[in-house]
Structures are given as structure tokens and as C-alpha cells.
Coordinates of C-alpha atoms in Angstrom, one line a residue:
M628 CA 55.2 309.5 46.0
V629 CA 57.5 307.3 48.2
H630 CA 56.4 305.2 51.1
L631 CA 58.5 303.8 54.0
E632 CA 57.2 300.9 56.0
K633 CA 59.0 299.2 58.9
R634 CA 58.4 295.5 59.6
D635 CA 60.4 294.3 62.6
K636 CA 64.0 294.6 61.5
V637 CA 63.3 295.4 57.9
A638 CA 62.4 298.7 56.2
I639 CA 60.5 298.7 52.9
L640 CA 60.8 301.7 50.7
T641 CA 58.2 301.8 47.9
L642 CA 58.2 303.9 44.8
D643 CA 54.5 304.5 44.3
R644 CA 53.8 306.6 41.2
P645 CA 52.7 303.9 38.7
E646 CA 51.0 306.5 36.5
V647 CA 54.5 307.9 35.6
R648 CA 56.2 304.4 35.6
N649 CA 57.7 305.4 39.0
A650 CA 59.8 308.1 37.4
I651 CA 61.8 310.1 39.8
E652 CA 61.4 313.9 40.5
R653 CA 63.4 316.2 42.8
A654 CA 60.9 315.8 45.6
D655 CA 61.1 312.0 45.4
A656 CA 64.9 312.2 45.5
E657 CA 64.8 314.3 48.6
L658 CA 62.3 312.0 50.3
I659 CA 64.3 308.9 49.4
E660 CA 67.5 310.4 51.0
A661 CA 65.5 311.4 54.1
F662 CA 64.1 307.8 54.4
I663 CA 67.7 306.4 54.1
D664 CA 68.8 308.8 56.9
D665 CA 65.9 307.4 59.0
V666 CA 66.9 303.8 58.3
E667 CA 70.6 304.5 59.0
N668 CA 69.8 306.2 62.3
D669 CA 67.2 303.7 63.5
D670 CA 68.9 300.9 65.5
S671 CA 65.9 298.7 65.2
I672 CA 66.3 298.5 61.4
W673 CA 69.0 296.2 60.1
V674 CA 68.2 295.7 56.4
S675 CA 66.1 297.7 53.9
I676 CA 64.3 296.9 50.6
I677 CA 63.4 299.1 47.8
T678 CA 60.6 298.2 45.3
G679 CA 58.1 299.8 43.0
T680 CA 54.3 299.5 42.6
G681 CA 52.6 298.6 39.3
S682 CA 54.4 296.9 36.4
V683 CA 57.5 299.1 36.3
F684 CA 60.3 299.3 39.0
C685 CA 61.5 302.7 37.9
S686 CA 61.8 304.3 34.4
G687 CA 64.4 306.8 35.5
A688 CA 64.0 310.5 35.7
N689 CA 60.7 312.2 35.2
I690 CA 61.9 314.4 32.2
K691 CA 58.7 316.2 31.9
A692 CA 58.8 317.4 35.5
F693 CA 62.4 318.4 35.1
A694 CA 61.7 320.4 31.9
N695 CA 58.9 322.2 33.7
G696 CA 61.3 323.6 36.3
G697 CA 61.0 320.9 39.0
G698 CA 64.8 320.7 39.4
P699 CA 67.1 317.8 38.8
P700 CA 65.9 314.4 40.3
R701 CA 69.0 314.2 42.5
T702 CA 70.4 315.4 45.9
D703 CA 73.9 316.7 46.7
R704 CA 74.7 313.7 49.0
G705 CA 72.7 310.9 47.3
G706 CA 73.1 311.7 43.7
F707 CA 70.3 310.4 41.4
A708 CA 67.1 309.6 43.4
G709 CA 69.0 310.5 46.5
I710 CA 70.4 307.0 46.6
V711 CA 72.9 306.2 43.9
T712 CA 76.0 307.9 45.5
R713 CA 74.6 307.9 49.1
Y714 CA 77.1 306.5 51.5
R715 CA 75.4 304.1 53.9
H716 CA 76.3 301.2 56.2
K717 CA 73.1 298.9 56.2
P718 CA 72.4 296.5 53.4
L719 CA 69.8 297.5 50.8
I720 CA 68.0 294.9 48.6
A721 CA 66.3 295.9 45.3
A722 CA 63.0 293.9 44.8
V723 CA 62.7 294.7 41.1
N724 CA 59.1 294.2 40.1
G725 CA 59.4 295.2 36.4
P726 CA 61.6 297.2 34.0
A727 CA 64.5 299.1 35.7
L728 CA 65.5 301.5 33.0
A729 CA 68.0 304.3 32.8
G730 CA 68.1 305.9 36.3
G731 CA 65.9 303.0 37.5
C732 CA 68.7 300.6 36.5
E733 CA 71.1 302.9 38.3
I734 CA 69.1 302.5 41.5
A735 CA 69.1 298.8 41.3
L736 CA 72.9 298.8 40.6
A737 CA 73.4 301.0 43.7
C738 CA 71.8 298.3 45.9
D739 CA 73.8 295.6 47.6
L740 CA 71.5 292.7 46.4
V741 CA 68.9 292.3 43.8
V742 CA 65.8 290.0 43.7
A743 CA 64.1 290.3 40.4
S744 CA 60.7 289.3 39.1
T745 CA 60.5 287.3 35.9
T746 CA 59.0 290.4 34.4
A747 CA 61.9 292.6 35.3
S748 CA 64.5 293.9 32.9
F749 CA 67.5 296.1 33.2
G750 CA 68.9 298.7 30.8
L751 CA 70.9 301.8 30.5
T752 CA 68.7 303.2 27.7
E753 CA 70.2 306.8 27.7
V754 CA 71.9 306.5 24.2
K755 CA 68.6 305.9 22.6
R756 CA 67.8 309.6 23.5
S757 CA 71.3 311.0 22.9
L758 CA 72.0 311.1 26.6
V759 CA 74.7 309.5 28.8
A760 CA 74.0 307.5 31.9
A761 CA 75.6 310.1 34.2
G762 CA 73.9 309.0 37.4
G763 CA 76.5 306.2 38.2
G764 CA 75.4 303.4 35.8
L765 CA 78.5 303.6 33.7
H766 CA 80.6 303.1 36.9
L767 CA 78.5 300.6 38.6
L768 CA 77.4 298.3 35.7
P769 CA 81.0 296.9 34.9
R770 CA 81.4 296.1 38.5
A771 CA 78.2 294.1 38.4
V772 CA 78.6 292.2 35.2
A773 CA 81.4 291.3 32.8
K774 CA 82.8 294.2 30.8
N775 CA 81.6 293.1 27.4
I776 CA 78.0 292.7 28.7
A777 CA 78.3 296.2 30.3
M778 CA 79.6 297.6 27.0
E779 CA 76.7 295.9 25.1
M780 CA 74.1 297.4 27.4
A781 CA 75.7 300.9 27.5
L782 CA 76.3 301.1 23.7
T783 CA 73.0 299.5 22.4
G784 CA 70.8 300.9 25.2
D785 CA 68.9 297.6 24.9
P786 CA 67.7 296.0 28.2
I787 CA 68.5 292.5 29.3
D788 CA 65.7 290.4 30.8
A789 CA 65.7 288.9 34.3
A790 CA 67.1 285.5 33.3
R791 CA 70.1 287.1 31.6
A792 CA 70.7 289.4 34.5
H793 CA 70.8 286.5 36.8
Q794 CA 73.2 284.7 34.6
A795 CA 75.4 287.8 34.3
G796 CA 75.5 288.2 38.1
L797 CA 73.4 291.4 38.3
A798 CA 70.5 289.6 40.0
N799 CA 70.9 287.3 42.9
E800 CA 67.5 285.6 42.4
V801 CA 64.7 285.5 39.9
V802 CA 61.2 284.6 41.1
E803 CA 57.7 284.8 39.8
P804 CA 55.9 288.2 40.4
A805 CA 53.7 287.0 43.1
D806 CA 56.7 285.7 45.1
L807 CA 58.9 288.8 44.7
M808 CA 58.3 290.4 48.2
N809 CA 58.4 287.1 50.0
A810 CA 61.8 286.3 48.4
A811 CA 63.2 289.8 49.2
L812 CA 62.0 289.5 52.7
S813 CA 63.4 286.0 53.0
L814 CA 66.8 287.2 51.9
A815 CA 66.6 290.1 54.4
E816 CA 65.7 287.6 57.1
R817 CA 68.8 285.5 56.2
I818 CA 71.0 288.6 56.7
C819 CA 69.1 289.6 59.9
A820 CA 69.9 286.1 61.4
N821 CA 73.6 287.4 61.6
A822 CA 75.2 289.9 63.9
P823 CA 74.1 293.3 62.5
L824 CA 77.3 295.2 63.3
A825 CA 79.5 292.5 61.8
V826 CA 77.2 292.5 58.7
R827 CA 77.7 296.3 58.3
E828 CA 81.5 296.0 58.8
S829 CA 81.7 293.2 56.3
R830 CA 79.7 295.2 53.8
D831 CA 81.9 298.2 54.2
V832 CA 85.1 296.3 53.8
L833 CA 83.8 294.5 50.6
I834 CA 82.7 297.9 49.1
N835 CA 85.9 299.6 50.0
G836 CA 87.9 296.6 48.7
L837 CA 86.6 297.2 45.2
R838 CA 88.8 300.3 44.9
L839 CA 91.7 299.1 47.0
D840 CA 94.4 296.5 46.6
A841 CA 94.6 293.3 48.7
E842 CA 97.1 294.7 51.3
H843 CA 94.9 297.8 52.0
T844 CA 91.7 295.8 52.0
M845 CA 93.1 293.3 54.5
A846 CA 94.2 296.2 56.7
I847 CA 90.7 297.7 56.9
A848 CA 89.3 294.3 57.5
E849 CA 91.6 293.9 60.6
E850 CA 90.4 297.4 61.7
S851 CA 86.9 296.2 61.3
M852 CA 87.6 293.1 63.4
D853 CA 89.2 295.3 66.1
R854 CA 86.0 297.3 66.4
I855 CA 83.7 294.1 66.4
R856 CA 85.8 292.5 69.3
K857 CA 84.7 295.5 71.5
T858 CA 81.0 294.9 71.0
D859 CA 78.5 293.0 73.1
D860 CA 77.4 291.0 70.1
F861 CA 81.0 289.6 69.8
T862 CA 80.8 288.3 73.3
E863 CA 77.3 286.9 72.7
G864 CA 78.4 285.1 69.5
S865 CA 81.2 283.3 71.4
R866 CA 79.0 282.5 74.4
A867 CA 76.1 281.2 72.1
F868 CA 78.7 279.0 70.2
F869 CA 80.0 277.4 73.4
E870 CA 76.5 277.0 74.9
K871 CA 75.2 275.5 71.7
R872 CA 72.2 277.9 71.2
P873 CA 71.2 280.5 68.7
P874 CA 72.7 283.9 69.4
E875 CA 70.6 286.8 70.5
W876 CA 71.9 290.0 68.7
H877 CA 71.4 293.5 70.0
A878 CA 73.4 295.6 67.6
R879 CA 75.7 296.9 70.3

């Protein structure tokens, strides 16, 4: 089961099947993809958060459900969990409340920012079951941490704890379990204080820049700036600066 809650400008997507360690089935993947569509199309939502209930963030695919004919826990557009390869524009924060293993780690890696509980851990554990992390983890992990750390995680299958994930650059922040959602919401609010269209354009340039050279990245940044100059928020940002007041963004 997956829930979507909207709080002001922030949407919270919660994996809520603690009895199976929040393992993902085909129906979950389809629902997550539908929720992302909802968030992307809702002009009132600027940032979203994904988290889990219970003591585990996500243990990956529900192998038992898949073996019983439930279909692969992925969608055509979104890949594993309907999220790992899903193209989107709005920032997504992972609030990792416990172990994020196998596909669960791939979900966290697909997010733009990670806030981790001290009880969190991250691991591509597939090799321990003679599997390969084919949901995107082997592509995303070496872009999140140094190559040797990514190689250690991929070849040993051993998870790293939250402290090491933070040190390696995988997690932005590590907090006590009771503070997790407040910390994730605080990070979302810091993002929401900025012009939402400029945030989305900046995110897109940064993501695309990971696969482009400097010349092409700067070119798409200029294209983004051209689009922003035509928005009402661009005018508001300049006006608020000269009037020495906080800007009022409208995402248009």
C-alpha cells in the first residue's frame, strides 16, 4: 500500500507495508508512478518526499509476490517501483527511515536529496542472492559516491550505515529517527523558499549536465535562463530585490 499526502507545497509519498518490509509489488509501482504524475501536474506542489513506515525504508522487490505471478515490480516509464527511471521536473527528497536495500537503495539513489535516520543503511545486496542490481543502482551509485565505495558496495553486497553514507556523499543529512520527517520537511521548505520554476530548471540542467560536456551543459543552462526571463516570477524576483522585501512566487 502507498499513500500520498499533500501539505501546502509539499507532497509526501509513504510506502506503507511494514509487514513485508515495504517491499515493492507491481501494483505499488503503478501507484507510485500515478502519484508522481499527480505531483508533476499539480501546480500547487513544488517538492515531494518519499518515506516508509515501520523500521525499514524499502527492502526492494517483493520476490514472493513476483514468483506467484504478480508481475515485475516496475512500470514501462518509471522502471523499478515506477520511480527509478521516471523523468520528472520537481525535486524529490528521500526520507530514509531504516534500511534501504536492493531496490530500496535504488529508490533512494533516484531521489534528488536524501535525509537519513541514524537507523538507516544503504546497500545493493543483490549479489548475495546471485542477482544483479538491474534497476538502476549500478548506474546511479557511482554518481552518488566515489567509484571505489560504489564498487565495494556492489561486489560485497554489504550495506553501509547512515554515518558512512553521509561521509560518502550519498546522504545530505543524518538525524535521529524522531526528527526524520521534520528534517525532510525543513529541507523541502528551504527549497520552496526559492522560485519554483527556477528550481526545476536548475535541477534539469544539473541532471542533464551529468552526461554532457561543459559546453553543452552551459548551452542548456542559457536556454533555461531564456525561459525563466519570460516568467512572472523572474519579474517578481527583481522587483522584490529592489523593494527589499521577500518575493512572492506563483510558479508562472
